[in-house]
mmCIF file of C-alpha atoms and ligand atoms in Angstrom:
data_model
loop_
_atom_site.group_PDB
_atom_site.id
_atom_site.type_symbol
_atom_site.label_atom_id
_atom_site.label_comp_id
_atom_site.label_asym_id
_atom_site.label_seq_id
_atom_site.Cartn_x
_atom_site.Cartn_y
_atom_site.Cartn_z
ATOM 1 C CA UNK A 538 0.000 0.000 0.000
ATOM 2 C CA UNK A 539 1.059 3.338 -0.932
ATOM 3 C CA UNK A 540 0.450 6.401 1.447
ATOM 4 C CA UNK A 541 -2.600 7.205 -0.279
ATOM 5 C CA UNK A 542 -4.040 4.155 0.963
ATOM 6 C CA UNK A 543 -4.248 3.008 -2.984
ATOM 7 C CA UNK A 544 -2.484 -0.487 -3.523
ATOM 8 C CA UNK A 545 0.784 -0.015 -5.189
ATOM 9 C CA UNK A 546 -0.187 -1.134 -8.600
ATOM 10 C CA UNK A 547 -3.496 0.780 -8.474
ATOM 11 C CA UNK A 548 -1.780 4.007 -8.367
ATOM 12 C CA UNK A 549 1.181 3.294 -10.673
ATOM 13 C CA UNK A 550 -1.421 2.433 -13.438
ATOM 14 C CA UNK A 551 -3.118 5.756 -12.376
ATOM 15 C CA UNK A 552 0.276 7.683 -12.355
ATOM 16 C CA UNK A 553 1.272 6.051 -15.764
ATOM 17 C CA UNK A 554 -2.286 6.893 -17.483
ATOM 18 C CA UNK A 555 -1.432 10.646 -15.899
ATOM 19 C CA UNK A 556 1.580 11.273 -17.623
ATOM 20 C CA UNK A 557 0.825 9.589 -21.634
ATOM 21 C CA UNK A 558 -2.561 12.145 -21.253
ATOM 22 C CA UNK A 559 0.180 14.918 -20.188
ATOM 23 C CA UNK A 560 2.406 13.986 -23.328
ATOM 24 C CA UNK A 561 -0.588 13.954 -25.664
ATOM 25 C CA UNK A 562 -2.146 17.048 -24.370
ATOM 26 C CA UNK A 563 1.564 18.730 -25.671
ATOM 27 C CA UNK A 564 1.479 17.515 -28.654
ATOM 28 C CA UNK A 565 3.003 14.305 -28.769
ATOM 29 C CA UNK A 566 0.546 12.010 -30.673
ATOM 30 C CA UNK A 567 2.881 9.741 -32.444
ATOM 31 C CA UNK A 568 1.760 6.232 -31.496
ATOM 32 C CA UNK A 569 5.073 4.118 -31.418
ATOM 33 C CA UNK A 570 6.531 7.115 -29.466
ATOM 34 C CA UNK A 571 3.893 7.213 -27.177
ATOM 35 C CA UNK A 572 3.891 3.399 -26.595
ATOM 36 C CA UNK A 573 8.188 3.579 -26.106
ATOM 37 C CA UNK A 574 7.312 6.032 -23.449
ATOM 38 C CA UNK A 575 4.740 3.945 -21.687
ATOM 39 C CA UNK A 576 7.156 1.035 -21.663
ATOM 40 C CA UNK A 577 10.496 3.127 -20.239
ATOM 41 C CA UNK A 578 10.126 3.906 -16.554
ATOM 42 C CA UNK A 579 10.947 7.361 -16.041
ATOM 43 C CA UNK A 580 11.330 6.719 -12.235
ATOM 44 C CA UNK A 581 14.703 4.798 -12.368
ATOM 45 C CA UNK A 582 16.562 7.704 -14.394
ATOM 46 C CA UNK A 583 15.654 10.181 -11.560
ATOM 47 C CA UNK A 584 17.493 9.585 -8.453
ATOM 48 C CA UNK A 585 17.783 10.781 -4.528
ATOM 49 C CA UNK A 586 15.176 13.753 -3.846
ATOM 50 C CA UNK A 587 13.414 14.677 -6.955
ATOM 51 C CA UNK A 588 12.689 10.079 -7.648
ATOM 52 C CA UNK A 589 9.162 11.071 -6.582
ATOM 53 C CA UNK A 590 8.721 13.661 -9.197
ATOM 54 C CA UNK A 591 9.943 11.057 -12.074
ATOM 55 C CA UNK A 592 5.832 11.172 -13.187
ATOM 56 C CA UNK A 593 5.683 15.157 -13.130
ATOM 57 C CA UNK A 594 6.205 16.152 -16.905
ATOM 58 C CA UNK A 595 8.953 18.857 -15.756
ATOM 59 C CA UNK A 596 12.575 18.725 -16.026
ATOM 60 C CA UNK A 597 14.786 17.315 -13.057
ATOM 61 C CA UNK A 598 18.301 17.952 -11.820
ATOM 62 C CA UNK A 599 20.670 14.757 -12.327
ATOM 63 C CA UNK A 600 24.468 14.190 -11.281
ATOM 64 C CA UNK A 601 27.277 16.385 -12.874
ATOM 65 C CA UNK A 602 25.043 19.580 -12.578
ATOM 66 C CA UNK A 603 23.071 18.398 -15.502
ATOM 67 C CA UNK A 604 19.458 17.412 -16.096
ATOM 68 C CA UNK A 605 17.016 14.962 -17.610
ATOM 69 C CA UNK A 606 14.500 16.614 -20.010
ATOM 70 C CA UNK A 607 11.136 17.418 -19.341
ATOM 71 C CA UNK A 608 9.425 14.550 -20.833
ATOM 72 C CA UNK A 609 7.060 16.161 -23.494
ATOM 73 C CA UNK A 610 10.198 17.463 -25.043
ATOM 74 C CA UNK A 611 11.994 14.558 -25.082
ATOM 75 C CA UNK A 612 8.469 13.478 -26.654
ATOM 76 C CA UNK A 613 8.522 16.010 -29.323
ATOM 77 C CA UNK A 614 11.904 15.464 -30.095
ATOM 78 C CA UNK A 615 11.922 11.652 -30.892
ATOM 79 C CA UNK A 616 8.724 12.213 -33.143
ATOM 80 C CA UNK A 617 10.877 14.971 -35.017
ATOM 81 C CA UNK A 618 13.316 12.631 -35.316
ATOM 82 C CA UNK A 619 11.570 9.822 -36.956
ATOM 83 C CA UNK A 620 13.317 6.902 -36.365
ATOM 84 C CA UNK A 621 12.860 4.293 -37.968
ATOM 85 C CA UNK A 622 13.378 0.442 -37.057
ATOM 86 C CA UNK A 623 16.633 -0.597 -39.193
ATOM 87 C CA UNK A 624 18.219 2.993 -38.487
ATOM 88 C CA UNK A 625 21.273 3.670 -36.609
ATOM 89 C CA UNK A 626 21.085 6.667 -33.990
ATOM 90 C CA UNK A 627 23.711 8.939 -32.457
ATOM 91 C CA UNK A 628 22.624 10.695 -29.199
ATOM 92 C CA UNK A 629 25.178 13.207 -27.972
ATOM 93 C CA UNK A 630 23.670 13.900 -24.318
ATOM 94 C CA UNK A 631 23.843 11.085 -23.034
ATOM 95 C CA UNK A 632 22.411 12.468 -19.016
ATOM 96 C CA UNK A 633 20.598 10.200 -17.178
ATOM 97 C CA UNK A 634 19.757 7.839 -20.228
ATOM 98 C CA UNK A 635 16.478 8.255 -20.331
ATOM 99 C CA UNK A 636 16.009 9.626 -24.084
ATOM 100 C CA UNK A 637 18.546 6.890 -25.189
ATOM 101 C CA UNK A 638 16.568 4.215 -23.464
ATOM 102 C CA UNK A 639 13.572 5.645 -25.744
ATOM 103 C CA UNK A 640 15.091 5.788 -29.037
ATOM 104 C CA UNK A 641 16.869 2.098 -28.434
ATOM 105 C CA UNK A 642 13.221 0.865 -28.767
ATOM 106 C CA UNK A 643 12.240 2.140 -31.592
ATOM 107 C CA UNK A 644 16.200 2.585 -33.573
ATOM 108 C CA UNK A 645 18.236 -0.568 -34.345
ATOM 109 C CA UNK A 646 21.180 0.835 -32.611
ATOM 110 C CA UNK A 647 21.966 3.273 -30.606
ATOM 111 C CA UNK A 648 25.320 5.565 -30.010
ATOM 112 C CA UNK A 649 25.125 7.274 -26.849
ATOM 113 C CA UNK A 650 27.561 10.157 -25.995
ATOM 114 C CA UNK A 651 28.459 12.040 -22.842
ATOM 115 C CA UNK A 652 31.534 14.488 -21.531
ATOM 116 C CA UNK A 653 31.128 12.982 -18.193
ATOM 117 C CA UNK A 654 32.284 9.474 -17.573
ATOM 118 C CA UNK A 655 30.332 9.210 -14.215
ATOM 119 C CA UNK A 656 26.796 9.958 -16.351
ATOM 120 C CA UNK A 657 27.993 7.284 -18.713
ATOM 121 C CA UNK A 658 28.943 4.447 -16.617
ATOM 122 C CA UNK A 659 25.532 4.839 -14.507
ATOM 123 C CA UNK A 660 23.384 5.210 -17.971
ATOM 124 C CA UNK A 661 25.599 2.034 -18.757
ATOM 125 C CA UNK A 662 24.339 0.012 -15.784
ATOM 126 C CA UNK A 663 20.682 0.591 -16.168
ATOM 127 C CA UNK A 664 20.880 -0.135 -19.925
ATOM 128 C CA UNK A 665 22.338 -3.444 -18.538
ATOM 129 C CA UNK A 666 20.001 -4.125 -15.578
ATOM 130 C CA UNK A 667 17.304 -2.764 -18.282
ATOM 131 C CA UNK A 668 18.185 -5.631 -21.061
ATOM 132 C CA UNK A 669 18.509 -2.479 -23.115
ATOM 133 C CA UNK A 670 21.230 -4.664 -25.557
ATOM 134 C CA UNK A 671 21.333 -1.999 -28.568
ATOM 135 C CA UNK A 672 22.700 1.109 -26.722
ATOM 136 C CA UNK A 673 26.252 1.690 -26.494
ATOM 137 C CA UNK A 674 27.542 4.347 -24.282
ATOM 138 C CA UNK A 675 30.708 6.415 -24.324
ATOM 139 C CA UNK A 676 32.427 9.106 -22.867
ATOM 140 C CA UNK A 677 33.539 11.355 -25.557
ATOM 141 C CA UNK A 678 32.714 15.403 -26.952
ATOM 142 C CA UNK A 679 29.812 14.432 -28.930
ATOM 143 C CA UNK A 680 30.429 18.150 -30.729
ATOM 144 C CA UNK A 681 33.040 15.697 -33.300
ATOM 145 C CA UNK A 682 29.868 12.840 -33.438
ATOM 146 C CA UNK A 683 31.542 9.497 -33.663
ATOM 147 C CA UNK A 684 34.151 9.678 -36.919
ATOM 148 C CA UNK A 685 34.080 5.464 -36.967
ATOM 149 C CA UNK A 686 30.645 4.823 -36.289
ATOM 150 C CA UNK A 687 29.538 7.326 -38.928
ATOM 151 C CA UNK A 688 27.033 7.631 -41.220
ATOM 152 C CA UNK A 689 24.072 8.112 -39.328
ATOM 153 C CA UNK A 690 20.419 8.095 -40.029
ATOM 154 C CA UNK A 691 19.367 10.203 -37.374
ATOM 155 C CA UNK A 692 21.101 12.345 -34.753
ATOM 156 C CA UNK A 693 19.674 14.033 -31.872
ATOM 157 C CA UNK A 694 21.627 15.981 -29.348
ATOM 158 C CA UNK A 695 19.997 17.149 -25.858
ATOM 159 C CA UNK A 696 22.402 20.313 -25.386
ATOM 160 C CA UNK A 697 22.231 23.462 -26.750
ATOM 161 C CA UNK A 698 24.976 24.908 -29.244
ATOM 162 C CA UNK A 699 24.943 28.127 -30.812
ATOM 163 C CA UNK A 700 25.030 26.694 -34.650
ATOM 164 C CA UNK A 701 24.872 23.030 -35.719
ATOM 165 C CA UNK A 702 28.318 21.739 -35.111
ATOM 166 C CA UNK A 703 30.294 21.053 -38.648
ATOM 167 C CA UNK A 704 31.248 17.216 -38.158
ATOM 168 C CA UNK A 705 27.798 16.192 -36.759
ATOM 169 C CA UNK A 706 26.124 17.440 -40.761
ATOM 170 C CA UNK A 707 29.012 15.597 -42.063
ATOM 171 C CA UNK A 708 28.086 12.080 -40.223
ATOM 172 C CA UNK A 709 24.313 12.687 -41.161
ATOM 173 C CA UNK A 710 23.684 10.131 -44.632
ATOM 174 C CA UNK A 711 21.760 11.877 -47.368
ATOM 175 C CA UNK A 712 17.795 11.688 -46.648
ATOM 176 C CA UNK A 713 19.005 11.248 -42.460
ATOM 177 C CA UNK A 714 17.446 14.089 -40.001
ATOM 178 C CA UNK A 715 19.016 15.333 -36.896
ATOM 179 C CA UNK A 716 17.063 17.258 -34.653
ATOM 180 C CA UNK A 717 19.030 20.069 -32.210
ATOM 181 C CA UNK A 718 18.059 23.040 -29.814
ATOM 182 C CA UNK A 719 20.698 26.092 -31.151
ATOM 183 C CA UNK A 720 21.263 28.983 -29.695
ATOM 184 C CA UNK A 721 23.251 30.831 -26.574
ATOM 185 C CA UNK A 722 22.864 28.952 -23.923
ATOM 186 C CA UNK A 723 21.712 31.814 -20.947
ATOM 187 C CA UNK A 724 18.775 32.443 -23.956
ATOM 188 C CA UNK A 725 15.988 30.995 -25.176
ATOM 189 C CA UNK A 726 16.628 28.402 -27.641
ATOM 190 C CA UNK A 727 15.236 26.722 -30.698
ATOM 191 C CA UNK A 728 14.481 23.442 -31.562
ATOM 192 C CA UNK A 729 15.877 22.863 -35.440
ATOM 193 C CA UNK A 730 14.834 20.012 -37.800
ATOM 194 C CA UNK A 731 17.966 19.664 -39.928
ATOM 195 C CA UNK A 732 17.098 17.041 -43.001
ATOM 196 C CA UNK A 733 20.261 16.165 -45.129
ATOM 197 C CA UNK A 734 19.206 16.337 -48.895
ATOM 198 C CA UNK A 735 21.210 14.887 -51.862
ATOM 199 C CA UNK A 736 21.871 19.032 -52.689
ATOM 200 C CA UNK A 737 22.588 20.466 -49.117
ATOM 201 C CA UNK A 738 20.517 20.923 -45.683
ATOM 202 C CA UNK A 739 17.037 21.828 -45.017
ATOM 203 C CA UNK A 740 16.456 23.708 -42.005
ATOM 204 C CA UNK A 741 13.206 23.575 -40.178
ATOM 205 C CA UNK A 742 12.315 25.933 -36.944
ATOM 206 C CA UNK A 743 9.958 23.560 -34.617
ATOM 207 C CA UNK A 744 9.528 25.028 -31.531
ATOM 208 C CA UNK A 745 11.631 27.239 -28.414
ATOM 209 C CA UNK A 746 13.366 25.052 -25.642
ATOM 210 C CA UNK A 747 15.949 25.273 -22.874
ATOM 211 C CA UNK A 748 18.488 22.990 -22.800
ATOM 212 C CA UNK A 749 22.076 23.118 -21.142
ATOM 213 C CA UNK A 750 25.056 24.240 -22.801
ATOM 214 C CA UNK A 751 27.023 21.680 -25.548
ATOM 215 C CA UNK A 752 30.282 22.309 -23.130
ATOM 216 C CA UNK A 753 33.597 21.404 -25.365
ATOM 217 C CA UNK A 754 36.176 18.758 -23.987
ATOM 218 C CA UNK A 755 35.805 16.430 -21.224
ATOM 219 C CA UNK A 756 34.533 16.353 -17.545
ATOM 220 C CA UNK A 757 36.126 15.995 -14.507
ATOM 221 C CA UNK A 758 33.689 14.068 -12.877
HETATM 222 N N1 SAH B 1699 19.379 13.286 -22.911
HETATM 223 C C1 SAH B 1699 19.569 13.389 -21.473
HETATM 224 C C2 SAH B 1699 19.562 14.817 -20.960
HETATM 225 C C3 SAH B 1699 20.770 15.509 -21.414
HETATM 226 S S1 SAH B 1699 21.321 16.915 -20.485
HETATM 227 C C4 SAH B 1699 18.548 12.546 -20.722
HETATM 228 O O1 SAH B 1699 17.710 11.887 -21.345
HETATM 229 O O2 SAH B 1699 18.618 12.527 -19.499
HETATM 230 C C5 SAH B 1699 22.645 17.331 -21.558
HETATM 231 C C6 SAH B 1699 23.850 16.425 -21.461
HETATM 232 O O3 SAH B 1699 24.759 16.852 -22.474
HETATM 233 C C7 SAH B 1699 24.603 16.542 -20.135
HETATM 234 O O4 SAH B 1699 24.677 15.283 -19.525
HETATM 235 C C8 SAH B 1699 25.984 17.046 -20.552
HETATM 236 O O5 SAH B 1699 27.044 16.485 -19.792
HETATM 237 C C9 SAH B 1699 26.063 16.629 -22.008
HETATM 238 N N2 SAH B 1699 27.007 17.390 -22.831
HETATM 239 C C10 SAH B 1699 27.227 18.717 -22.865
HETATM 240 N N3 SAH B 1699 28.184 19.019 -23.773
HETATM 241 C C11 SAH B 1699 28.581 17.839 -24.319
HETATM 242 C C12 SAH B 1699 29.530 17.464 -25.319
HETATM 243 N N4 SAH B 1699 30.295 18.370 -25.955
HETATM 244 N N5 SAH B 1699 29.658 16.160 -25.627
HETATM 245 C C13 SAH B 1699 28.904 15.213 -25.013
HETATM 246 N N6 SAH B 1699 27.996 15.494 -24.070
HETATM 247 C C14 SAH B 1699 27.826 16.792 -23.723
#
């Protein structure tokens, strides 16, 4: 029994029902993302204090100063992104793992990238304890993508740089889509659609976000 006096299950059914009506209700309407969503459990990306707030669709402070995204953005982003089953993903964000968790169940592989070691090796773990087989996480400045693991069909990157970053269009294939917040980072950002075309990029404006700084080099932590 939970404090409510509500058996357990009762109330996680409840809390579950309350946040895919908060996600549709922003926008997010895309049925395989919605059902990825229902099937990754928020609640064991969030840790310590904020673990009870996993459900609330707001974002929440992780390790390394950082944070895990609200979850109708992270919404909105993967149905920008349109992945699709056979393609190959690069996340550079890795944070809590939550979004990579996401796209691993709808991508055929994912390429998970973070500047702190300690946010990788813990995102690592869960993947593991998860059965999440398809997601391979490294420590690295995601700013240069992943030179041997390139082309990709779809990149998405969960921290905000002023202007798409030079060697992350170059590892996009032709017809692939990577989806980006730009702008300064004490500002308010936007979300870009970038589609590679045989010719050159197409730019598409989708919505304003906040997202932290794409910081270059590595952590200390
Ligand atoms: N996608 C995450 C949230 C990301 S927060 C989630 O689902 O929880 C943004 C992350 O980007 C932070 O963890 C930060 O360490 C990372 N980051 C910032 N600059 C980076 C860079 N140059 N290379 C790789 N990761 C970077």
């Amino acid at each position: 029994m939970s404090e409510d006096g509500l058996p357990d299950d009762a109330t996680a059914a409840e809390r579950k029902m309350r946040f895919l009506f908060a996600l549709r209700s922003r926008g997010v309407t895309d049925g395989r993302v919605l059902t990825a969503m229902e099937r990754v459990d928020r609640g064991q990306f969030v840790r310590g204090l904020f673990a009870e707030r996993a459900y609330e669709d707001m974002p929440l402070p992780i390790a390394c100063g950082q944070t895990i995204s609200q979850p109708s953005v992270v919404g909105l982003m993967t149905q920008a992104l349109n992945v699709q089953p056979r393609d190959t993903v690069l996340e550079v964000g890795t944070g809590s793992g939550y979004q990579a968790a996401i796209l691993s169940l709808l991508a055929r592989r994912v390429y998970t990238v973070d500047r702190h070691r300690r946010l990788v090796k813990e995102a690592g773990d869960l993947f593991r304890s998860m059965g999440l087989v398809n997601i391979v996480a490294m420590t690295a400045d995601g700013s240069f993508g992943l030179p041997d693991q390139a082309p990709f069909d779809r990149i998405l990157v969960t921290a905000a740089a002023e202007d798409p970053p030079g060697p992350l269009l170059a590892q996009l294939k032709i017809g692939g889509i990577m989806v980006l917040p730009v702008g300064q980072s004490d500002a308010v950002q936007s979300l870009i659609k970038v589609t590679r075309l045989t010719t050159g990029y197409e730019y598409e404006e989708l919505r304003p976000v906040r997202f932290v700084p794409l910081v270059e080099g590595l952590g200390n932590e």
